[in-house]
């Protein structure tokens, strides 16, 4: 059974400014972004891909440094396979764009307009369809697309930057019905920075691989590219992590007492190249010493944000029977607690006592 392997990536946003970071750190981040190009190329060759598909926003803007242009050309010009690019809203194609200015190797093909075109690869029994943004906004390019006539043994794959949505969008809105009617075996998408997994619209499979590297705490987790395998039996996708900078937001329950060990255990997978926001939760006999914790974790991450949301441990039943609203409320719940027949019931009643007491005390403060 014949199968086709594609390395699909999107939303690299090379030459991002990283304005929130110190200038030297931002420079290093941009250098790190460029290494992702070589990782994508290396993974494509290692896994036997027949083509690389880049679904837009390769660059953060039209102002692309000479170093980044050179890295793009060097990384993808060296691979023994075609590379297809669908320019996105951040890096649209125009006669003055970086795509037009770069002297691209023959194996790199950039879709230059919002009109879908087809590139046939007879040696691979493959047709690559695609279009590109011409401005920061783009009409729905699939709106009047005519489904191609299927050819036996030939796979139809499309590469697009766009927004799969049910409503309106300025960024090439795509409906599931349009995907279903496209006649494609697979559609490689870009624009949404969260990895989607494989989705189906009729007989068409599509996916967003997500961005290649997080740039903030709204882009958490492992990032990478998809190795997509298309065959007569269907479509499979495997995430290939690129090992770039990682952002994580981690909630750590420190009720057990040893705050540092709890944090270390929760962040064991992260490296000193990663950015970490730690939220401390739980009831503690003694509230955590945030200053000491930061000192103990110095150098552990590229950045550490620490939020202490712990509360001091208290006897929730202490006011039971007092001549107050809280006392009456707790007395009632205490009777329910004592009558409970299981640990789970007692846990829920005690939880209700905590929430109710907090609400009463909050009301009193107001």
PDB file of C-alpha atoms in Angstrom, residues 38-247:
ATOM      1  CA  UNK A  38      17.017  23.444  10.702  1.00  0.00           C
ATOM      2  CA  UNK A  39      15.193  21.153  13.135  1.00  0.00           C
ATOM      3  CA  UNK A  40      12.169  21.011  10.836  1.00  0.00           C
ATOM      4  CA  UNK A  41      14.390  20.229   7.844  1.00  0.00           C
ATOM      5  CA  UNK A  42      16.329  17.588   9.779  1.00  0.00           C
ATOM      6  CA  UNK A  43      13.172  15.893  11.052  1.00  0.00           C
ATOM      7  CA  UNK A  44      11.684  15.823   7.556  1.00  0.00           C
ATOM      8  CA  UNK A  45      14.713  14.002   6.192  1.00  0.00           C
ATOM      9  CA  UNK A  46      15.086  11.698   9.194  1.00  0.00           C
ATOM     10  CA  UNK A  47      11.465  10.535   8.961  1.00  0.00           C
ATOM     11  CA  UNK A  48      11.463  10.122   5.190  1.00  0.00           C
ATOM     12  CA  UNK A  49       9.043  12.921   4.340  1.00  0.00           C
ATOM     13  CA  UNK A  50       8.442  13.553   0.648  1.00  0.00           C
ATOM     14  CA  UNK A  51       7.518  17.225   1.094  1.00  0.00           C
ATOM     15  CA  UNK A  52       7.480  20.011   3.672  1.00  0.00           C
ATOM     16  CA  UNK A  53       4.363  22.170   4.018  1.00  0.00           C
ATOM     17  CA  UNK A  54       4.600  25.537   5.789  1.00  0.00           C
ATOM     18  CA  UNK A  55       1.119  26.929   6.401  1.00  0.00           C
ATOM     19  CA  UNK A  56       1.858  30.608   6.871  1.00  0.00           C
ATOM     20  CA  UNK A  57       3.169  33.161   9.344  1.00  0.00           C
ATOM     21  CA  UNK A  58       6.669  31.832   8.877  1.00  0.00           C
ATOM     22  CA  UNK A  59       7.778  35.393   9.632  1.00  0.00           C
ATOM     23  CA  UNK A  60       6.369  37.750  12.259  1.00  0.00           C
ATOM     24  CA  UNK A  61       6.253  40.640   9.772  1.00  0.00           C
ATOM     25  CA  UNK A  62       7.638  41.875   6.473  1.00  0.00           C
ATOM     26  CA  UNK A  63      10.732  43.198   8.255  1.00  0.00           C
ATOM     27  CA  UNK A  64      12.833  40.040   8.117  1.00  0.00           C
ATOM     28  CA  UNK A  65      16.500  40.213   9.057  1.00  0.00           C
ATOM     29  CA  UNK A  66      19.217  39.124   6.654  1.00  0.00           C
ATOM     30  CA  UNK A  67      20.245  36.403   9.126  1.00  0.00           C
ATOM     31  CA  UNK A  68      16.738  34.960   9.190  1.00  0.00           C
ATOM     32  CA  UNK A  69      16.400  35.046   5.408  1.00  0.00           C
ATOM     33  CA  UNK A  70      19.742  33.283   5.074  1.00  0.00           C
ATOM     34  CA  UNK A  71      18.747  30.649   7.637  1.00  0.00           C
ATOM     35  CA  UNK A  72      15.463  29.951   5.823  1.00  0.00           C
ATOM     36  CA  UNK A  73      17.227  29.509   2.487  1.00  0.00           C
ATOM     37  CA  UNK A  74      20.031  27.397   3.952  1.00  0.00           C
ATOM     38  CA  UNK A  75      17.758  25.101   5.964  1.00  0.00           C
ATOM     39  CA  UNK A  76      15.188  24.334   3.279  1.00  0.00           C
ATOM     40  CA  UNK A  77      17.392  24.719   0.229  1.00  0.00           C
ATOM     41  CA  UNK A  78      19.470  21.803   1.470  1.00  0.00           C
ATOM     42  CA  UNK A  79      16.637  19.268   1.781  1.00  0.00           C
ATOM     43  CA  UNK A  80      16.066  16.726  -0.967  1.00  0.00           C
ATOM     44  CA  UNK A  81      12.342  17.416  -1.248  1.00  0.00           C
ATOM     45  CA  UNK A  82       9.964  20.205  -2.300  1.00  0.00           C
ATOM     46  CA  UNK A  83       8.910  22.832   0.227  1.00  0.00           C
ATOM     47  CA  UNK A  84       5.553  24.604  -0.152  1.00  0.00           C
ATOM     48  CA  UNK A  85       4.651  27.859   1.592  1.00  0.00           C
ATOM     49  CA  UNK A  86       1.221  29.442   2.032  1.00  0.00           C
ATOM     50  CA  UNK A  87       1.918  33.037   3.191  1.00  0.00           C
ATOM     51  CA  UNK A  88      -0.246  34.170   6.104  1.00  0.00           C
ATOM     52  CA  UNK A  89      -1.591  37.396   7.534  1.00  0.00           C
ATOM     53  CA  UNK A  90       1.743  38.244   9.196  1.00  0.00           C
ATOM     54  CA  UNK A  91       3.851  37.553   6.092  1.00  0.00           C
ATOM     55  CA  UNK A  92       1.574  38.100   3.064  1.00  0.00           C
ATOM     56  CA  UNK A  93       2.933  37.891  -0.461  1.00  0.00           C
ATOM     57  CA  UNK A  94       3.358  41.020  -2.571  1.00  0.00           C
ATOM     58  CA  UNK A  95       5.833  42.187  -5.187  1.00  0.00           C
ATOM     59  CA  UNK A  96       7.778  43.970  -2.435  1.00  0.00           C
ATOM     60  CA  UNK A  97       7.466  41.288   0.253  1.00  0.00           C
ATOM     61  CA  UNK A  98      10.300  39.235   1.662  1.00  0.00           C
ATOM     62  CA  UNK A  99       8.988  36.269  -0.331  1.00  0.00           C
ATOM     63  CA  UNK A 100       9.570  38.213  -3.561  1.00  0.00           C
ATOM     64  CA  UNK A 101      12.924  39.650  -2.446  1.00  0.00           C
ATOM     65  CA  UNK A 102      14.547  36.389  -1.379  1.00  0.00           C
ATOM     66  CA  UNK A 103      16.411  34.358  -3.990  1.00  0.00           C
ATOM     67  CA  UNK A 104      14.749  31.072  -3.174  1.00  0.00           C
ATOM     68  CA  UNK A 105      16.130  27.699  -4.259  1.00  0.00           C
ATOM     69  CA  UNK A 106      14.153  25.845  -6.925  1.00  0.00           C
ATOM     70  CA  UNK A 107      12.735  23.337  -4.449  1.00  0.00           C
ATOM     71  CA  UNK A 108      10.876  26.058  -2.489  1.00  0.00           C
ATOM     72  CA  UNK A 109       7.499  27.067  -3.912  1.00  0.00           C
ATOM     73  CA  UNK A 110       5.507  29.997  -2.525  1.00  0.00           C
ATOM     74  CA  UNK A 111       1.816  30.392  -3.331  1.00  0.00           C
ATOM     75  CA  UNK A 112       1.534  34.006  -4.422  1.00  0.00           C
ATOM     76  CA  UNK A 113      -2.162  34.850  -4.552  1.00  0.00           C
ATOM     77  CA  UNK A 114      -5.543  34.254  -2.975  1.00  0.00           C
ATOM     78  CA  UNK A 115      -6.549  32.184  -5.991  1.00  0.00           C
ATOM     79  CA  UNK A 116      -5.960  28.504  -5.342  1.00  0.00           C
ATOM     80  CA  UNK A 117      -3.505  26.884  -7.715  1.00  0.00           C
ATOM     81  CA  UNK A 118      -2.180  23.380  -8.146  1.00  0.00           C
ATOM     82  CA  UNK A 119       1.357  22.053  -8.419  1.00  0.00           C
ATOM     83  CA  UNK A 120       1.601  18.521  -9.742  1.00  0.00           C
ATOM     84  CA  UNK A 121       4.366  16.228  -8.534  1.00  0.00           C
ATOM     85  CA  UNK A 122       4.097  13.341 -10.963  1.00  0.00           C
ATOM     86  CA  UNK A 123       6.979  11.393  -9.449  1.00  0.00           C
ATOM     87  CA  UNK A 124       5.123  11.328  -6.124  1.00  0.00           C
ATOM     88  CA  UNK A 125       1.613  10.886  -7.576  1.00  0.00           C
ATOM     89  CA  UNK A 126       0.760  14.000  -5.617  1.00  0.00           C
ATOM     90  CA  UNK A 127      -1.021  17.262  -6.312  1.00  0.00           C
ATOM     91  CA  UNK A 128      -0.345  20.146  -3.920  1.00  0.00           C
ATOM     92  CA  UNK A 129      -3.020  22.832  -3.858  1.00  0.00           C
ATOM     93  CA  UNK A 130      -2.620  26.155  -2.135  1.00  0.00           C
ATOM     94  CA  UNK A 131      -3.075  29.901  -1.915  1.00  0.00           C
ATOM     95  CA  UNK A 132      -1.579  32.732   0.083  1.00  0.00           C
ATOM     96  CA  UNK A 133      -2.519  35.991   1.738  1.00  0.00           C
ATOM     97  CA  UNK A 134      -1.820  39.091  -0.353  1.00  0.00           C
ATOM     98  CA  UNK A 135      -2.551  41.475   2.528  1.00  0.00           C
ATOM     99  CA  UNK A 136      -3.045  41.311   6.283  1.00  0.00           C
ATOM    100  CA  UNK A 137      -6.607  40.164   5.629  1.00  0.00           C
ATOM    101  CA  UNK A 138      -7.897  37.574   3.214  1.00  0.00           C
ATOM    102  CA  UNK A 139     -11.214  36.663   1.641  1.00  0.00           C
ATOM    103  CA  UNK A 140     -12.537  33.078   1.918  1.00  0.00           C
ATOM    104  CA  UNK A 141     -10.398  31.434  -0.766  1.00  0.00           C
ATOM    105  CA  UNK A 142     -12.374  28.178  -0.761  1.00  0.00           C
ATOM    106  CA  UNK A 143     -15.661  29.959  -1.410  1.00  0.00           C
ATOM    107  CA  UNK A 144     -15.722  29.324  -5.169  1.00  0.00           C
ATOM    108  CA  UNK A 145     -13.229  26.482  -5.335  1.00  0.00           C
ATOM    109  CA  UNK A 146     -14.215  23.768  -7.781  1.00  0.00           C
ATOM    110  CA  UNK A 147     -13.592  20.281  -6.508  1.00  0.00           C
ATOM    111  CA  UNK A 148     -10.915  18.647  -8.692  1.00  0.00           C
ATOM    112  CA  UNK A 149     -11.609  15.464 -10.579  1.00  0.00           C
ATOM    113  CA  UNK A 150      -9.987  12.599  -8.702  1.00  0.00           C
ATOM    114  CA  UNK A 151      -7.221  10.696 -10.433  1.00  0.00           C
ATOM    115  CA  UNK A 152      -6.574   7.088  -9.479  1.00  0.00           C
ATOM    116  CA  UNK A 153      -3.528   6.701  -7.289  1.00  0.00           C
ATOM    117  CA  UNK A 154      -2.982  10.447  -6.900  1.00  0.00           C
ATOM    118  CA  UNK A 155      -3.254  12.166  -3.523  1.00  0.00           C
ATOM    119  CA  UNK A 156      -4.663  15.689  -3.290  1.00  0.00           C
ATOM    120  CA  UNK A 157      -3.224  17.809  -0.479  1.00  0.00           C
ATOM    121  CA  UNK A 158      -3.837  21.483   0.245  1.00  0.00           C
ATOM    122  CA  UNK A 159      -1.789  23.966   2.270  1.00  0.00           C
ATOM    123  CA  UNK A 160      -3.599  27.055   3.577  1.00  0.00           C
ATOM    124  CA  UNK A 161      -3.384  29.741   6.215  1.00  0.00           C
ATOM    125  CA  UNK A 162      -6.890  30.385   7.466  1.00  0.00           C
ATOM    126  CA  UNK A 163      -9.521  30.305  10.158  1.00  0.00           C
ATOM    127  CA  UNK A 164     -11.851  27.307  10.349  1.00  0.00           C
ATOM    128  CA  UNK A 165     -14.928  28.861  11.904  1.00  0.00           C
ATOM    129  CA  UNK A 166     -18.699  28.970  11.724  1.00  0.00           C
ATOM    130  CA  UNK A 167     -18.893  32.768  11.833  1.00  0.00           C
ATOM    131  CA  UNK A 168     -17.094  35.721  10.315  1.00  0.00           C
ATOM    132  CA  UNK A 169     -13.334  36.164  10.132  1.00  0.00           C
ATOM    133  CA  UNK A 170     -10.981  38.513   8.307  1.00  0.00           C
ATOM    134  CA  UNK A 171      -8.385  35.766   7.977  1.00  0.00           C
ATOM    135  CA  UNK A 172      -9.528  33.473   5.179  1.00  0.00           C
ATOM    136  CA  UNK A 173     -12.614  32.056   6.923  1.00  0.00           C
ATOM    137  CA  UNK A 174     -13.066  28.373   6.134  1.00  0.00           C
ATOM    138  CA  UNK A 175     -16.199  26.354   6.804  1.00  0.00           C
ATOM    139  CA  UNK A 176     -16.309  22.631   7.414  1.00  0.00           C
ATOM    140  CA  UNK A 177     -18.640  22.321   4.442  1.00  0.00           C
ATOM    141  CA  UNK A 178     -16.010  23.936   2.220  1.00  0.00           C
ATOM    142  CA  UNK A 179     -13.419  21.484   3.486  1.00  0.00           C
ATOM    143  CA  UNK A 180     -15.812  18.604   2.880  1.00  0.00           C
ATOM    144  CA  UNK A 181     -16.494  19.821  -0.661  1.00  0.00           C
ATOM    145  CA  UNK A 182     -12.820  20.475  -1.454  1.00  0.00           C
ATOM    146  CA  UNK A 183     -12.105  16.905  -2.520  1.00  0.00           C
ATOM    147  CA  UNK A 184      -8.797  16.972  -0.662  1.00  0.00           C
ATOM    148  CA  UNK A 185      -7.310  13.967   1.072  1.00  0.00           C
ATOM    149  CA  UNK A 186      -5.609  16.266   3.569  1.00  0.00           C
ATOM    150  CA  UNK A 187      -5.549  20.009   4.283  1.00  0.00           C
ATOM    151  CA  UNK A 188      -2.537  21.382   6.181  1.00  0.00           C
ATOM    152  CA  UNK A 189      -3.637  24.517   8.006  1.00  0.00           C
ATOM    153  CA  UNK A 190      -2.003  27.390   9.833  1.00  0.00           C
ATOM    154  CA  UNK A 191      -3.184  30.426  11.830  1.00  0.00           C
ATOM    155  CA  UNK A 192      -4.458  28.803  15.024  1.00  0.00           C
ATOM    156  CA  UNK A 193      -1.568  28.418  17.468  1.00  0.00           C
ATOM    157  CA  UNK A 194      -3.140  25.547  19.406  1.00  0.00           C
ATOM    158  CA  UNK A 195      -2.582  22.050  18.029  1.00  0.00           C
ATOM    159  CA  UNK A 196      -5.885  20.589  16.839  1.00  0.00           C
ATOM    160  CA  UNK A 197      -5.251  16.937  16.200  1.00  0.00           C
ATOM    161  CA  UNK A 198      -6.749  15.367  13.094  1.00  0.00           C
ATOM    162  CA  UNK A 199     -10.290  16.457  12.278  1.00  0.00           C
ATOM    163  CA  UNK A 200     -12.673  15.264   9.610  1.00  0.00           C
ATOM    164  CA  UNK A 201     -15.076  17.050   7.280  1.00  0.00           C
ATOM    165  CA  UNK A 202     -16.715  14.427   5.107  1.00  0.00           C
ATOM    166  CA  UNK A 203     -13.856  12.529   3.456  1.00  0.00           C
ATOM    167  CA  UNK A 204     -11.368  15.363   3.996  1.00  0.00           C
ATOM    168  CA  UNK A 205      -8.954  15.260   6.934  1.00  0.00           C
ATOM    169  CA  UNK A 206      -7.460  18.527   8.197  1.00  0.00           C
ATOM    170  CA  UNK A 207      -5.345  19.751  11.091  1.00  0.00           C
ATOM    171  CA  UNK A 208      -3.555  22.675  12.666  1.00  0.00           C
ATOM    172  CA  UNK A 209      -0.098  21.678  13.960  1.00  0.00           C
ATOM    173  CA  UNK A 210      -0.083  24.759  16.201  1.00  0.00           C
ATOM    174  CA  UNK A 211       2.835  27.138  16.578  1.00  0.00           C
ATOM    175  CA  UNK A 212       6.364  25.753  16.606  1.00  0.00           C
ATOM    176  CA  UNK A 213       7.405  27.448  19.854  1.00  0.00           C
ATOM    177  CA  UNK A 214       5.594  29.264  22.642  1.00  0.00           C
ATOM    178  CA  UNK A 215       6.124  33.012  22.892  1.00  0.00           C
ATOM    179  CA  UNK A 216       4.070  33.658  26.021  1.00  0.00           C
ATOM    180  CA  UNK A 217       1.921  32.091  28.716  1.00  0.00           C
ATOM    181  CA  UNK A 218      -0.994  31.933  26.277  1.00  0.00           C
ATOM    182  CA  UNK A 219       0.989  29.343  24.279  1.00  0.00           C
ATOM    183  CA  UNK A 220       1.851  26.686  26.828  1.00  0.00           C
ATOM    184  CA  UNK A 221       3.064  23.135  26.450  1.00  0.00           C
ATOM    185  CA  UNK A 222       5.213  21.153  24.053  1.00  0.00           C
ATOM    186  CA  UNK A 223       5.231  22.575  20.523  1.00  0.00           C
ATOM    187  CA  UNK A 224       6.363  21.072  17.260  1.00  0.00           C
ATOM    188  CA  UNK A 225       5.410  19.940  13.771  1.00  0.00           C
ATOM    189  CA  UNK A 226       3.204  17.172  12.436  1.00  0.00           C
ATOM    190  CA  UNK A 227       4.501  14.210  10.489  1.00  0.00           C
ATOM    191  CA  UNK A 228       1.415  13.408   8.421  1.00  0.00           C
ATOM    192  CA  UNK A 229       1.089  10.075   6.651  1.00  0.00           C
ATOM    193  CA  UNK A 230      -1.496   9.874   3.862  1.00  0.00           C
ATOM    194  CA  UNK A 231      -2.424   6.494   2.428  1.00  0.00           C
ATOM    195  CA  UNK A 232      -5.380   4.700   0.899  1.00  0.00           C
ATOM    196  CA  UNK A 233      -6.212   3.518   4.418  1.00  0.00           C
ATOM    197  CA  UNK A 234      -6.526   7.067   5.744  1.00  0.00           C
ATOM    198  CA  UNK A 235      -4.471   9.793   7.388  1.00  0.00           C
ATOM    199  CA  UNK A 236      -2.266   9.622  10.483  1.00  0.00           C
ATOM    200  CA  UNK A 237      -0.417  12.423  12.270  1.00  0.00           C
ATOM    201  CA  UNK A 238       2.448  12.266  14.741  1.00  0.00           C
ATOM    202  CA  UNK A 239       3.647  15.241  16.749  1.00  0.00           C
ATOM    203  CA  UNK A 240       7.384  15.776  16.399  1.00  0.00           C
ATOM    204  CA  UNK A 241       8.523  18.084  19.229  1.00  0.00           C
ATOM    205  CA  UNK A 242      11.042  20.688  18.105  1.00  0.00           C
ATOM    206  CA  UNK A 243      12.581  21.200  21.530  1.00  0.00           C
ATOM    207  CA  UNK A 244      12.174  24.954  21.516  1.00  0.00           C
ATOM    208  CA  UNK A 245      11.416  27.241  24.428  1.00  0.00           C
ATOM    209  CA  UNK A 246       8.453  26.049  26.467  1.00  0.00           C
ATOM    210  CA  UNK A 247       5.996  28.034  28.563  1.00  0.00           C
TER     211      UNK A 247
END
